[in-house]
Structures are given as C-alpha cells and as structure tokens.
Amino acid sequence: MALDWVGNLVSIHCGPTLGVYQGEISSVDQTSQTISLRNPFHNGVKCTVPEVTFSAMDIKDLKILEISKNSIEVSKQNGPNSSSTTLMPHSGRKDKGGGGGGAPVNSAPVMVPNKAEPRLQEGGVSPVPHYSKRSSSCRGPNQATPKKNGLKNGGHMKNKDDECFGDGMDDVLDEDFDFEGNLALFDKAAVFSQIESSERRGNGARSRGTPGEQTPSRYRHDENILEAKPVVYRQITVPQNGMKEYSTDSGLVVPSISFELHKRLLAAAESHGLSLERRLEMTGVCASQMALTLLGGPNRLTPKNVHQRPTVALLCGPHVQGAQGISCGRHLANHEVEVVLFLPNFVKMLEAITSELALFGKTGGRLVSNVKDLPETPVDLVINCLDSHENGFLRDQPWYKAAADWANQNRAPVLSIDPPVSGQAHAVEAKWSLSLGLPLPLSEGAGRVYLCDIGIPRQVFQEVGIKYHSPFGCKFVIPLHSE
C-alpha cells in the first residue's frame, strides 16, 4: 500500500522551526514511520541534498500536490472514493473529511480521503502555497525554476509562460471587484474641500511656498498670465475731426480720411520712392488675394478642379482705378482664373494703363471693349473699377451706363476696388469694397469695407499729420466694421 504513493508530489509542514518541504515521494517506510522526498525544496528554495527523510513525529501536516499516474491507476482499481488521499501524521488532529482520530505516536501513517479545496491549519496556520508560486527571489543563485504539472490542466504540462510568469492569481481573482461599492467610498466633496482648505490657509497664504505668500490671481485658459500694459485701441489719429470711424476685429479704431488728405498722403509716399507702379502692384496683389478668397480659396482652386475654373469679369475705366483693376486681373489670371477684362477704346490712355495692359496680354486673359462681348451667363465675381475719384462725369458716358447695367443684371457679387466718395447713389451696388492705406468715408452702398496695406511707411503718415500704428497685424487685408 505504501508503494502506491511513491512518485506523488507532496508538501510537508514541519512546524515553524523546520518549515515547509516539498518534493516527490521516493519511499514510505511503515516500520520506522518515515517518508523520504527526492529533489526536495525547503521553503521554496531547492535543497542541496538530493533526498530528505522525515519522521512521523516531525510532520505537522502533509498535503498531496500532484498524484502520479501509478497512484491514479491504483485508486481506480480500489474504487471511486480512494482517488485522493492525504498522509496524516502521528498527531491526534482530526481531518475535515476524515472525521476520525489521528494515528498514535508509534503507529504507521493512516490514509484518509482528502478534500479538493485547501484547508486551514489548526492554530490559525494558513495553507502552504505551491513552491512554484513563490517569488523568484526566494531561490538561490544558479537555481533553475522547478518544472511541475498543474492539476487545473488535467495533469498535462503547463505552457512556458505559465511556468515562468504564473503567480497564482487565479485564486485571488475568484471574486469580481465591486467598482460601484468602492466608488461610493470616495467622497468627492470632502476631498475637494480638503484641497481647497490646504491651498488657502489663514488670510489667503498658500500651503506651499514662503509663509505669508499671497495667493495669486486665478486666470482663465485664454488670459495672459504676464502683466502687460493696457491696450490702447485708438492708435491712429487724423487731423480732421468728426470723420467716419471704423474698427478692426480686435477693436482697434481706424478713422477715415478725406480724399484731399488721401491725395497728400499718396503724394508724400511717391516723393519717398513709393511710385505709382509700386502702388499698382501692391494693390493688385492684395485685391487678387481677397478675390481668390471670395472665390473659394483652396476649396475651389485645386488641381483636381480644373474643369470648374472660376470666372471673373473686370470692369475698368481709363484712370488709375482702372489700372489697379487690370493689375488685379493679371494676378488672378496667373492663378488659373478665367478673367474677362472690359476696357472701352480710347484714343489716349494713361501710361500706367498701357503698361498694365501689355502685362495682362501675356497671361491669356480675354480683353473686350464692348459690353455685348461680356459673358451672358452669370460669372463667379464682378470686380468694379469703373469709378474715378476726380472725374465724376464718366457716369454720363454710354459705355459706363451699359457696363453698370450689365453688372447689376448679372446677379454676381461685386467687389469694388478703391471706390470714390460720392453723395450720389452707386451705379453698381457692391457687396465688398477695398480701400487703400486708410479708408475714405464710404456710404452704405459700398457694402462691407476692407482695408489693404499698400506699404506706406509710418513716417510718411506723420508728414501729413497722421499719427499711425499699423492695424494689420499679420495680414495685408483686414475687414473694417462701421462704428
């Protein structure tokens, strides 16, 4: 009977002095009341000797960790109730499942049925864990992790991950964690109250830092924590009082100037080298950039959208404002916009218009001198440069009236470049108007007013009595709002 238990893996508790031994049963001597283990482990550390023998008097408790195949075959032959047993030592304790008394001191070990679940030791001693579940730090140097077969896998070999990293957590995680119950133990109001009281102590001193240090002001996410000078919103002042005023998106006040002061400003800029040609180029770039934005910008002008190129109709007169429109049309044509330029035939034209027309002709844009040659279908945008600041009699010309009627009937939005100041109603109602340098006091028919930077230096403004600080920031074209 004793030979049936040879080969089983057992755990022997020898009390707090000798500790716990684990290993494979090599022999059981009923006469001398001894049991021997081969390849033993003492308190999770492999012993240096190949075999250890225990007397029944030293054994406090014995547990079978793994049953060998030979024992399983013998237990099947003996009956279903003998499949799992435990060797009881000589002490007179009772096993939970046995119900009978223990063996006497000099008697042989008694075989009693063993429960599947681990049981607590008498006297409050907890069950001895499997040696492979101990930390790797318990092993001495140059000691390999012992191989074992798990009962949970039906006696088969565990995989290498379980053997190396198995920590016995399956028994710990048998019960689900109660998240709701644990969260109910957290009193958010009390914790925040404690944080608030710890930050402010006494008369507002912080709990950290120098005693008596005052709590700094609290700032929003969009506020600047650095102290700065107060913002002066009226940074531009003009000699005339009572003129119309505008404001930028950031609140800066931009006053309007009269046409006479505007002429003096341009003359002063030209005397310092800002010639008409340079102003035309700057105006054309800013106006074309605004027009490209109104046409849809990157959503419309893409390489994949070449079959829907926007069309712009430019209505220009024989003056400086007309030259500005031609410059704008040249830049639009360079950006793959279909440009149709209307300019009536005149015997004598300004030199600026002649040079701008020569450059425009190199872009592939279409030039027409008759209103009948303008598109019959609605275009994407109409740019109006028909009006002149100094010659108001052009409105009585037949070509002017025909072009204005065509623009009003085309149902396309209108952008006016550098519109003049006039007490009369605008012949072409504009949706947007672009002023240069500083705005003129435009009427409501000018639509939404924008301002473009044509590169006039600050000292040039000062020469004509204007205190000037640039309102443009990082842009060259900004919107203005009527006060």
Tab-separated table of C-alpha atoms in Angstrom:
chain	number	residue	atom	x	y	z
A	1	MET	CA	0.000	0.000	0.000
A	2	ALA	CA	2.826	2.390	0.826
A	3	LEU	CA	4.431	1.860	-2.584
A	4	ASP	CA	1.315	3.270	-4.237
A	5	TRP	CA	2.299	6.762	-3.055
A	6	VAL	CA	5.788	6.759	-4.465
A	7	GLY	CA	6.100	9.429	-7.175
A	8	ASN	CA	3.450	11.796	-5.784
A	9	LEU	CA	4.362	15.446	-5.211
A	10	VAL	CA	3.624	16.442	-1.614
A	11	SER	CA	4.041	19.392	0.721
A	12	ILE	CA	5.085	18.595	4.326
A	13	HIS	CA	4.624	21.153	7.096
A	14	CYS	CA	7.097	20.520	9.927
A	15	GLY	CA	6.173	23.446	12.117
A	16	PRO	CA	7.626	26.940	12.372
A	17	THR	CA	11.099	25.659	13.254
A	18	LEU	CA	11.744	23.227	10.422
A	19	GLY	CA	9.474	24.964	7.908
A	20	VAL	CA	7.862	23.511	4.813
A	21	TYR	CA	9.322	20.884	2.500
A	22	GLN	CA	8.042	19.960	-0.917
A	23	GLY	CA	9.139	17.237	-3.268
A	24	GLU	CA	8.418	13.851	-4.818
A	25	ILE	CA	7.873	10.842	-2.545
A	26	SER	CA	10.715	8.364	-3.079
A	27	SER	CA	9.857	5.884	-0.311
A	28	VAL	CA	7.490	5.272	2.625
A	29	ASP	CA	8.667	3.052	5.491
A	30	GLN	CA	5.742	1.922	7.653
A	31	THR	CA	8.012	0.154	10.125
A	32	SER	CA	10.168	3.147	11.022
A	33	GLN	CA	7.358	5.648	10.398
A	34	THR	CA	9.411	7.679	7.883
A	35	ILE	CA	8.829	9.204	4.492
A	36	SER	CA	11.516	10.314	2.029
A	37	LEU	CA	11.365	13.051	-0.642
A	38	ARG	CA	13.641	13.294	-3.666
A	39	ASN	CA	14.615	16.641	-5.195
A	40	PRO	CA	13.238	18.471	-2.142
A	41	PHE	CA	12.539	22.194	-1.785
A	42	HIS	CA	12.777	23.863	1.623
A	43	ASN	CA	10.615	26.977	2.000
A	44	GLY	CA	10.597	27.428	-1.759
A	45	VAL	CA	14.392	27.007	-2.168
A	46	LYS	CA	15.845	23.890	-3.679
A	47	CYS	CA	17.826	21.847	-1.200
A	48	THR	CA	21.459	20.962	-1.819
A	49	VAL	CA	20.895	17.297	-0.927
A	50	PRO	CA	19.076	15.006	-3.369
A	51	GLU	CA	16.831	13.373	-0.736
A	52	VAL	CA	15.371	14.195	2.687
A	53	THR	CA	13.739	11.746	5.155
A	54	PHE	CA	11.084	12.817	7.685
A	55	SER	CA	9.854	11.058	10.808
A	56	ALA	CA	6.163	10.976	11.554
A	57	MET	CA	6.848	12.803	14.828
A	58	ASP	CA	8.152	15.843	12.897
A	59	ILE	CA	5.287	16.079	10.425
A	60	LYS	CA	2.567	18.571	11.413
A	61	ASP	CA	0.654	18.409	8.161
A	62	LEU	CA	1.017	16.751	4.762
A	63	LYS	CA	-0.670	17.710	1.513
A	64	ILE	CA	-0.634	15.951	-1.823
A	65	LEU	CA	0.117	18.477	-4.579
A	66	GLU	CA	0.115	16.090	-7.536
A	67	ILE	CA	-0.762	12.437	-7.900
A	68	SER	CA	1.352	10.274	-10.171
A	69	LYS	CA	-0.167	8.080	-12.851
A	70	ASN	CA	0.590	4.940	-10.897
A	71	SER	CA	-1.436	6.198	-7.933
A	72	ILE	CA	-4.347	7.130	-10.196
A	73	GLU	CA	-4.416	3.660	-11.706
A	74	VAL	CA	-4.302	2.042	-8.265
A	75	SER	CA	-7.067	4.334	-6.964
A	76	LYS	CA	-9.311	3.448	-9.879
A	77	GLN	CA	-8.863	-0.215	-9.089
A	78	ASN	CA	-9.633	0.348	-5.404
A	79	GLY	CA	-12.804	2.387	-6.045
A	80	PRO	CA	-14.003	5.941	-6.679
A	81	ASN	CA	-13.639	7.061	-3.075
A	82	SER	CA	-9.908	6.425	-2.968
A	83	SER	CA	-8.886	8.784	-5.776
A	84	SER	CA	-7.363	11.446	-3.498
A	85	THR	CA	-5.898	10.839	-0.061
A	86	THR	CA	-3.647	12.596	2.400
A	87	LEU	CA	-0.964	11.090	4.624
A	88	MET	CA	-1.823	12.060	8.205
A	89	PRO	CA	0.983	12.318	10.731
A	90	HIS	CA	1.018	10.832	14.195
A	91	SER	CA	-0.647	13.794	15.903
A	92	GLY	CA	-4.125	13.382	17.206
A	93	ARG	CA	-5.791	16.075	14.965
A	94	LYS	CA	-8.931	15.372	13.049
A	95	ASP	CA	-9.140	15.861	9.294
A	96	LYS	CA	-12.153	17.771	7.931
A	97	GLY	CA	-13.177	14.935	5.700
A	98	GLY	CA	-11.989	12.037	7.810
A	99	GLY	CA	-13.913	12.573	10.971
A	100	GLY	CA	-11.807	10.024	12.857
A	101	GLY	CA	-8.946	10.388	15.305
A	102	GLY	CA	-5.332	10.557	14.280
A	103	ALA	CA	-2.812	7.715	14.439
A	104	PRO	CA	-0.922	7.059	17.701
A	105	VAL	CA	2.662	8.141	18.106
A	106	ASN	CA	4.289	4.880	17.081
A	107	SER	CA	1.718	3.813	14.509
A	108	ALA	CA	2.080	3.923	10.731
A	109	PRO	CA	0.682	6.809	8.699
A	110	VAL	CA	-3.031	6.495	8.064
A	111	MET	CA	-4.531	7.167	4.572
A	112	VAL	CA	-7.715	9.268	4.754
A	113	PRO	CA	-9.792	10.953	1.990
A	114	ASN	CA	-8.559	14.432	1.034
A	115	LYS	CA	-10.793	17.384	0.062
A	116	ALA	CA	-10.158	19.141	-3.220
A	117	GLU	CA	-10.050	22.603	-1.632
A	118	PRO	CA	-7.095	23.608	0.606
A	119	ARG	CA	-7.918	23.725	4.318
A	120	LEU	CA	-6.708	25.971	7.113
A	121	GLN	CA	-4.252	24.546	9.595
A	122	GLU	CA	-5.232	24.219	13.233
A	123	GLY	CA	-3.954	27.037	15.358
A	124	GLY	CA	-4.534	29.622	12.597
A	125	VAL	CA	-1.760	28.467	10.246
A	126	SER	CA	-2.670	29.156	6.596
A	127	PRO	CA	-2.267	26.502	3.910
A	128	VAL	CA	1.184	26.200	2.396
A	129	PRO	CA	1.337	27.575	-1.142
A	130	HIS	CA	2.776	25.648	-4.042
A	131	TYR	CA	6.512	26.142	-4.331
A	132	SER	CA	6.261	27.379	-7.944
A	133	LYS	CA	4.027	30.261	-6.818
A	134	ARG	CA	6.720	31.788	-4.654
A	135	SER	CA	8.765	34.754	-5.823
A	136	SER	CA	11.860	34.046	-7.841
A	137	SER	CA	13.849	35.979	-5.235
A	138	CYS	CA	13.480	33.035	-2.801
A	139	ARG	CA	15.689	30.847	-4.972
A	140	GLY	CA	19.401	30.819	-4.501
A	141	PRO	CA	21.907	31.610	-7.228
A	142	ASN	CA	22.198	29.282	-10.188
A	143	GLN	CA	18.958	27.521	-9.239
A	144	ALA	CA	16.501	26.710	-12.002
A	145	THR	CA	12.768	27.018	-11.639
A	146	PRO	CA	11.346	23.517	-10.963
A	147	LYS	CA	9.026	22.070	-13.533
A	148	LYS	CA	5.593	20.902	-12.448
A	149	ASN	CA	2.331	19.640	-13.828
A	150	GLY	CA	-0.783	21.620	-12.966
A	151	LEU	CA	-3.899	19.935	-11.632
A	152	LYS	CA	-6.026	22.557	-13.388
A	153	ASN	CA	-4.731	21.399	-16.764
A	154	GLY	CA	-5.722	17.824	-16.116
A	155	GLY	CA	-2.209	16.704	-15.262
A	156	HIS	CA	-0.678	17.948	-18.516
A	157	MET	CA	2.387	20.166	-18.717
A	158	LYS	CA	1.691	23.906	-18.461
A	159	ASN	CA	2.984	26.189	-21.164
A	160	LYS	CA	6.227	28.062	-20.681
A	161	ASP	CA	4.541	31.396	-19.957
A	162	ASP	CA	2.553	29.965	-17.047
A	163	GLU	CA	5.648	28.203	-15.738
A	164	CYS	CA	7.774	31.356	-15.823
A	165	PHE	CA	5.224	34.038	-15.035
A	166	GLY	CA	2.483	32.155	-13.234
A	167	ASP	CA	1.751	33.916	-9.980
A	168	GLY	CA	-1.243	32.048	-8.678
A	169	MET	CA	-3.609	34.947	-9.377
A	170	ASP	CA	-6.453	32.662	-10.389
A	171	ASP	CA	-7.296	32.004	-6.756
A	172	VAL	CA	-7.110	35.694	-5.895
A	173	LEU	CA	-9.439	36.831	-8.697
A	174	ASP	CA	-12.241	34.404	-7.977
A	175	GLU	CA	-14.475	37.271	-6.837
A	176	ASP	CA	-15.299	40.244	-9.075
A	177	PHE	CA	-14.187	43.645	-7.873
A	178	ASP	CA	-17.075	45.820	-6.718
A	179	PHE	CA	-16.399	49.069	-8.578
A	180	GLU	CA	-19.643	50.745	-7.537
A	181	GLY	CA	-19.159	49.925	-3.894
A	182	ASN	CA	-15.581	51.125	-3.975
A	183	LEU	CA	-16.569	54.354	-5.737
A	184	ALA	CA	-19.229	55.002	-3.126
A	185	LEU	CA	-16.487	55.169	-0.506
A	186	PHE	CA	-14.975	58.204	-2.269
A	187	ASP	CA	-16.434	61.473	-1.037
A	188	LYS	CA	-15.599	63.935	-3.821
A	189	ALA	CA	-16.978	66.962	-1.990
A	190	ALA	CA	-14.897	66.237	1.099
A	191	VAL	CA	-11.723	65.707	-0.903
A	192	PHE	CA	-12.131	68.940	-2.882
A	193	SER	CA	-12.927	70.795	0.312
A	194	GLN	CA	-9.742	69.454	1.858
A	195	ILE	CA	-7.700	70.511	-1.198
A	196	GLU	CA	-9.249	73.961	-1.121
A	197	SER	CA	-8.534	74.390	2.577
A	198	SER	CA	-4.951	73.177	2.157
A	199	GLU	CA	-4.292	75.679	-0.633
A	200	ARG	CA	-5.624	78.574	1.374
A	201	ARG	CA	-4.564	78.922	4.946
A	202	GLY	CA	-5.190	81.858	7.187
A	203	ASN	CA	-5.504	85.134	5.243
A	204	GLY	CA	-5.046	83.615	1.834
A	205	ALA	CA	-1.497	82.247	2.252
A	206	ARG	CA	-0.740	79.110	0.285
A	207	SER	CA	0.171	75.843	1.996
A	208	ARG	CA	3.293	75.629	-0.182
A	209	GLY	CA	5.998	78.220	-0.572
A	210	THR	CA	7.026	81.037	1.697
A	211	PRO	CA	4.787	81.581	4.737
A	212	GLY	CA	2.601	84.588	4.251
A	213	GLU	CA	2.780	84.410	0.459
A	214	GLN	CA	-0.420	85.709	-1.055
A	215	THR	CA	-2.440	83.521	-3.377
A	216	PRO	CA	-2.012	84.749	-6.990
A	217	SER	CA	-4.952	85.674	-9.128
A	218	ARG	CA	-6.714	82.909	-10.980
A	219	TYR	CA	-6.659	83.177	-14.771
A	220	ARG	CA	-8.796	81.640	-17.455
A	221	HIS	CA	-7.286	79.472	-20.170
A	222	ASP	CA	-7.475	82.345	-22.685
A	223	GLU	CA	-5.974	85.017	-20.412
A	224	ASN	CA	-2.363	86.122	-20.391
A	225	ILE	CA	-0.651	85.423	-17.061
A	226	LEU	CA	2.051	88.013	-17.787
A	227	GLU	CA	1.326	91.553	-16.778
A	228	ALA	CA	1.107	93.853	-19.806
A	229	LYS	CA	0.382	97.448	-20.496
A	230	PRO	CA	-3.249	98.310	-21.132
A	231	VAL	CA	-4.248	98.143	-24.770
A	232	VAL	CA	-4.727	101.494	-26.485
A	233	TYR	CA	-7.447	100.994	-29.062
A	234	ARG	CA	-7.133	104.442	-30.631
A	235	GLN	CA	-3.666	104.175	-32.120
A	236	ILE	CA	-4.414	106.174	-35.285
A	237	THR	CA	-5.364	109.832	-35.091
A	238	VAL	CA	-6.050	112.143	-38.044
A	239	PRO	CA	-6.105	115.953	-38.269
A	240	GLN	CA	-9.775	116.135	-39.204
A	241	ASN	CA	-12.359	115.573	-36.505
A	242	GLY	CA	-15.835	114.194	-36.957
A	243	MET	CA	-14.952	111.877	-39.842
A	244	LYS	CA	-16.442	108.401	-40.081
A	245	GLU	CA	-14.677	105.781	-37.981
A	246	TYR	CA	-14.238	102.047	-38.398
A	247	SER	CA	-12.884	99.331	-36.138
A	248	THR	CA	-10.969	96.107	-36.733
A	249	ASP	CA	-11.861	92.647	-35.426
A	250	SER	CA	-9.554	93.224	-32.442
A	251	GLY	CA	-11.241	96.542	-31.589
A	252	LEU	CA	-8.632	98.975	-32.949
A	253	VAL	CA	-10.161	102.220	-34.163
A	254	VAL	CA	-9.382	103.130	-37.780
A	255	PRO	CA	-10.596	106.638	-38.681
A	256	SER	CA	-11.423	107.599	-42.246
A	257	ILE	CA	-9.725	110.455	-44.072
A	258	SER	CA	-10.909	112.875	-46.719
A	259	PHE	CA	-9.969	112.475	-50.356
A	260	GLU	CA	-7.780	115.617	-50.171
A	261	LEU	CA	-5.745	114.140	-47.265
A	262	HIS	CA	-5.603	110.845	-49.147
A	263	LYS	CA	-4.067	112.624	-52.160
A	264	ARG	CA	-1.497	114.357	-49.945
A	265	LEU	CA	-0.590	111.002	-48.370
A	266	LEU	CA	-0.020	109.348	-51.759
A	267	ALA	CA	1.999	112.322	-52.986
A	268	ALA	CA	4.231	112.179	-49.907
A	269	ALA	CA	4.727	108.434	-50.386
A	270	GLU	CA	5.641	108.961	-54.054
A	271	SER	CA	8.197	111.599	-53.109
A	272	HIS	CA	9.932	108.999	-50.917
A	273	GLY	CA	10.080	106.393	-53.694
A	274	LEU	CA	6.710	104.640	-53.440
A	275	SER	CA	5.876	105.243	-57.078
A	276	LEU	CA	2.567	104.667	-58.820
A	277	GLU	CA	3.838	101.431	-60.392
A	278	ARG	CA	4.755	100.021	-56.973
A	279	ARG	CA	1.392	101.007	-55.538
A	280	LEU	CA	-0.396	99.402	-58.507
A	281	GLU	CA	1.487	96.155	-57.961
A	282	MET	CA	0.757	96.139	-54.231
A	283	THR	CA	-2.902	96.933	-54.799
A	284	GLY	CA	-3.187	94.212	-57.447
A	285	VAL	CA	-1.665	91.588	-55.152
A	286	CYS	CA	-3.918	92.472	-52.190
A	287	ALA	CA	-7.066	92.730	-54.328
A	288	SER	CA	-6.362	89.424	-56.101
A	289	GLN	CA	-5.726	87.694	-52.772
A	290	MET	CA	-9.059	88.927	-51.469
A	291	ALA	CA	-10.786	87.893	-54.711
A	292	LEU	CA	-9.261	84.393	-54.538
A	293	THR	CA	-10.610	84.036	-51.019
A	294	LEU	CA	-14.071	85.161	-52.133
A	295	LEU	CA	-13.957	82.632	-54.969
A	296	GLY	CA	-13.477	79.742	-52.567
A	297	GLY	CA	-9.738	79.699	-51.975
A	298	PRO	CA	-8.243	76.197	-51.605
A	299	ASN	CA	-11.700	74.602	-51.755
A	300	ARG	CA	-12.213	75.837	-55.321
A	301	LEU	CA	-8.760	76.328	-56.823
A	302	THR	CA	-7.258	72.837	-56.767
A	303	PRO	CA	-5.546	70.735	-59.461
A	304	LYS	CA	-8.464	68.271	-59.346
A	305	ASN	CA	-10.977	71.024	-60.132
A	306	VAL	CA	-9.619	72.283	-63.468
A	307	HIS	CA	-12.971	71.678	-65.199
A	308	GLN	CA	-14.683	74.228	-62.901
A	309	ARG	CA	-12.321	77.161	-63.046
A	310	PRO	CA	-13.947	80.334	-61.660
A	311	THR	CA	-14.736	83.202	-63.986
A	312	VAL	CA	-14.191	86.844	-63.035
A	313	ALA	CA	-15.405	89.888	-65.022
A	314	LEU	CA	-13.285	93.036	-64.591
A	315	LEU	CA	-14.948	96.363	-65.421
A	316	CYS	CA	-12.283	99.071	-65.755
A	317	GLY	CA	-12.274	102.735	-66.734
A	318	PRO	CA	-9.498	104.903	-68.259
A	319	HIS	CA	-7.959	106.071	-64.963
A	320	VAL	CA	-5.736	104.967	-62.063
A	321	GLN	CA	-8.525	102.898	-60.518
A	322	GLY	CA	-8.853	101.081	-63.847
A	323	ALA	CA	-5.106	100.367	-63.839
A	324	GLN	CA	-5.448	98.892	-60.368
A	325	GLY	CA	-8.170	96.579	-61.666
A	326	ILE	CA	-6.004	95.462	-64.606
A	327	SER	CA	-3.164	94.631	-62.185
A	328	CYS	CA	-5.601	92.565	-60.106
A	329	GLY	CA	-6.803	90.740	-63.228
A	330	ARG	CA	-3.230	89.843	-64.192
A	331	HIS	CA	-2.602	88.174	-60.817
A	332	LEU	CA	-5.921	86.332	-60.985
A	333	ALA	CA	-5.111	85.009	-64.451
A	334	ASN	CA	-1.742	83.813	-63.150
A	335	HIS	CA	-3.671	81.764	-60.592
A	336	GLU	CA	-5.686	79.891	-63.234
A	337	VAL	CA	-8.796	82.094	-63.021
A	338	GLU	CA	-10.771	82.823	-66.184
A	339	VAL	CA	-10.582	86.640	-66.450
A	340	VAL	CA	-12.664	88.727	-68.858
A	341	LEU	CA	-11.448	92.353	-68.852
A	342	PHE	CA	-13.736	95.103	-70.079
A	343	LEU	CA	-11.998	98.352	-71.079
A	344	PRO	CA	-13.519	100.756	-73.633
A	345	ASN	CA	-11.411	102.012	-76.559
A	346	PHE	CA	-9.860	105.418	-76.037
A	347	VAL	CA	-7.548	107.387	-78.244
A	348	LYS	CA	-5.379	108.462	-75.332
A	349	MET	CA	-4.739	106.360	-72.240
A	350	LEU	CA	-2.602	106.699	-69.162
A	351	GLU	CA	0.883	105.272	-69.368
A	352	ALA	CA	0.119	103.077	-66.348
A	353	ILE	CA	-2.866	101.518	-68.145
A	354	THR	CA	-0.804	100.851	-71.278
A	355	SER	CA	1.926	99.035	-69.329
A	356	GLU	CA	-0.597	97.034	-67.301
A	357	LEU	CA	-2.463	96.006	-70.479
A	358	ALA	CA	0.792	94.784	-72.013
A	359	LEU	CA	1.452	92.558	-68.999
A	360	PHE	CA	-2.148	91.367	-68.896
A	361	GLY	CA	-1.960	90.293	-72.541
A	362	LYS	CA	0.797	87.806	-71.627
A	363	THR	CA	-1.469	85.901	-69.226
A	364	GLY	CA	-4.000	84.616	-71.744
A	365	GLY	CA	-6.864	86.630	-70.276
A	366	ARG	CA	-9.601	87.924	-72.588
A	367	LEU	CA	-9.879	91.662	-73.316
A	368	VAL	CA	-13.185	93.113	-74.608
A	369	SER	CA	-14.155	96.716	-75.376
A	370	ASN	CA	-17.905	96.181	-75.921
A	371	VAL	CA	-20.407	95.224	-73.258
A	372	LYS	CA	-22.032	92.806	-75.706
A	373	ASP	CA	-18.852	90.692	-75.591
A	374	LEU	CA	-19.136	90.151	-71.836
A	375	PRO	CA	-20.437	86.745	-70.669
A	376	GLU	CA	-24.174	86.286	-70.951
A	377	THR	CA	-24.291	83.765	-68.133
A	378	PRO	CA	-23.627	84.742	-64.531
A	379	VAL	CA	-19.957	84.813	-63.547
A	380	ASP	CA	-18.474	83.982	-60.157
A	381	LEU	CA	-17.355	87.512	-59.296
A	382	VAL	CA	-17.532	91.033	-60.761
A	383	ILE	CA	-14.731	93.456	-59.902
A	384	ASN	CA	-15.796	97.048	-60.373
A	385	CYS	CA	-13.140	99.649	-61.256
A	386	LEU	CA	-15.334	101.947	-63.363
A	387	ASP	CA	-15.408	104.932	-60.992
A	388	SER	CA	-12.778	107.634	-60.660
A	389	HIS	CA	-12.075	109.850	-57.666
A	390	GLU	CA	-11.602	113.006	-59.736
A	391	ASN	CA	-13.745	112.552	-62.856
A	392	GLY	CA	-17.386	112.100	-61.965
A	393	PHE	CA	-18.595	112.887	-65.480
A	394	LEU	CA	-17.744	109.382	-66.656
A	395	ARG	CA	-21.081	108.206	-65.281
A	396	ASP	CA	-22.814	110.005	-68.117
A	397	GLN	CA	-20.915	108.048	-70.781
A	398	PRO	CA	-22.870	105.342	-72.671
A	399	TRP	CA	-20.201	102.685	-72.092
A	400	TYR	CA	-20.314	103.365	-68.346
A	401	LYS	CA	-24.088	103.003	-68.146
A	402	ALA	CA	-24.026	99.846	-70.274
A	403	ALA	CA	-21.323	98.260	-68.101
A	404	ALA	CA	-23.157	99.211	-64.886
A	405	ASP	CA	-26.413	97.755	-66.199
A	406	TRP	CA	-24.656	94.530	-67.163
A	407	ALA	CA	-23.136	94.224	-63.672
A	408	ASN	CA	-26.481	94.797	-61.954
A	409	GLN	CA	-28.231	92.236	-64.168
A	410	ASN	CA	-25.547	89.553	-63.948
A	411	ARG	CA	-26.555	88.610	-60.399
A	412	ALA	CA	-22.927	88.010	-59.416
A	413	PRO	CA	-21.443	89.511	-56.222
A	414	VAL	CA	-19.477	92.726	-56.803
A	415	LEU	CA	-16.124	93.752	-55.338
A	416	SER	CA	-15.236	97.448	-55.741
A	417	ILE	CA	-11.559	98.423	-55.626
A	418	ASP	CA	-10.770	101.880	-54.212
A	419	PRO	CA	-14.296	103.278	-54.627
A	420	PRO	CA	-14.678	107.078	-54.537
A	421	VAL	CA	-16.673	109.178	-52.105
A	422	SER	CA	-19.823	110.478	-53.731
A	423	GLY	CA	-23.068	111.907	-52.489
A	424	GLN	CA	-24.919	110.123	-55.244
A	425	ALA	CA	-26.009	106.513	-55.129
A	426	HIS	CA	-23.534	103.998	-56.500
A	427	ALA	CA	-24.261	102.934	-60.047
A	428	VAL	CA	-23.131	99.385	-59.176
A	429	GLU	CA	-24.176	98.112	-55.783
A	430	ALA	CA	-21.148	96.403	-54.261
A	431	LYS	CA	-21.077	93.644	-51.689
A	432	TRP	CA	-17.487	94.397	-50.714
A	433	SER	CA	-15.247	97.439	-51.082
A	434	LEU	CA	-11.464	97.553	-50.757
A	435	SER	CA	-9.842	100.772	-49.523
A	436	LEU	CA	-6.136	101.578	-49.723
A	437	GLY	CA	-3.954	102.634	-46.774
A	438	LEU	CA	-6.719	104.375	-44.816
A	439	PRO	CA	-10.433	104.226	-45.673
A	440	LEU	CA	-12.499	107.012	-47.147
A	441	PRO	CA	-15.906	107.828	-45.579
A	442	LEU	CA	-17.877	105.487	-47.848
A	443	SER	CA	-21.643	105.280	-47.988
A	444	GLU	CA	-23.769	102.226	-47.274
A	445	GLY	CA	-23.842	101.313	-50.962
A	446	ALA	CA	-20.168	100.350	-50.750
A	447	GLY	CA	-21.054	97.210	-48.829
A	448	ARG	CA	-18.630	95.580	-46.414
A	449	VAL	CA	-15.437	97.668	-46.210
A	450	TYR	CA	-11.979	96.073	-46.259
A	451	LEU	CA	-8.609	97.771	-45.919
A	452	CYS	CA	-5.377	96.737	-47.647
A	453	ASP	CA	-1.786	97.683	-46.813
A	454	ILE	CA	-0.016	99.244	-49.815
A	455	GLY	CA	3.307	99.679	-47.986
A	456	ILE	CA	3.234	103.325	-46.844
A	457	PRO	CA	5.801	103.782	-44.017
A	458	ARG	CA	4.843	105.286	-40.669
A	459	GLN	CA	6.937	108.443	-41.089
A	460	VAL	CA	5.105	109.235	-44.331
A	461	PHE	CA	1.858	109.263	-42.359
A	462	GLN	CA	3.459	111.560	-39.819
A	463	GLU	CA	4.487	114.021	-42.536
A	464	VAL	CA	0.829	114.679	-43.395
A	465	GLY	CA	-0.186	114.943	-39.714
A	466	ILE	CA	-1.440	111.387	-39.144
A	467	LYS	CA	-0.329	109.520	-36.028
A	468	TYR	CA	-0.196	105.970	-37.313
A	469	HIS	CA	0.311	102.466	-35.918
A	470	SER	CA	-0.337	99.591	-38.290
A	471	PRO	CA	-3.684	97.860	-37.610
A	472	PHE	CA	-2.917	94.967	-39.999
A	473	GLY	CA	-1.018	92.675	-37.668
A	474	CYS	CA	-0.009	89.558	-39.645
A	475	LYS	CA	-2.301	90.281	-42.609
A	476	PHE	CA	-2.304	92.595	-45.602
A	477	VAL	CA	-6.114	92.774	-45.941
A	478	ILE	CA	-8.388	93.201	-42.904
A	479	PRO	CA	-12.136	93.783	-42.535
A	480	LEU	CA	-13.473	97.004	-41.054
A	481	HIS	CA	-16.650	97.493	-39.081
A	482	SER	CA	-18.691	100.698	-39.047
A	483	GLU	CA	-18.915	102.389	-35.658
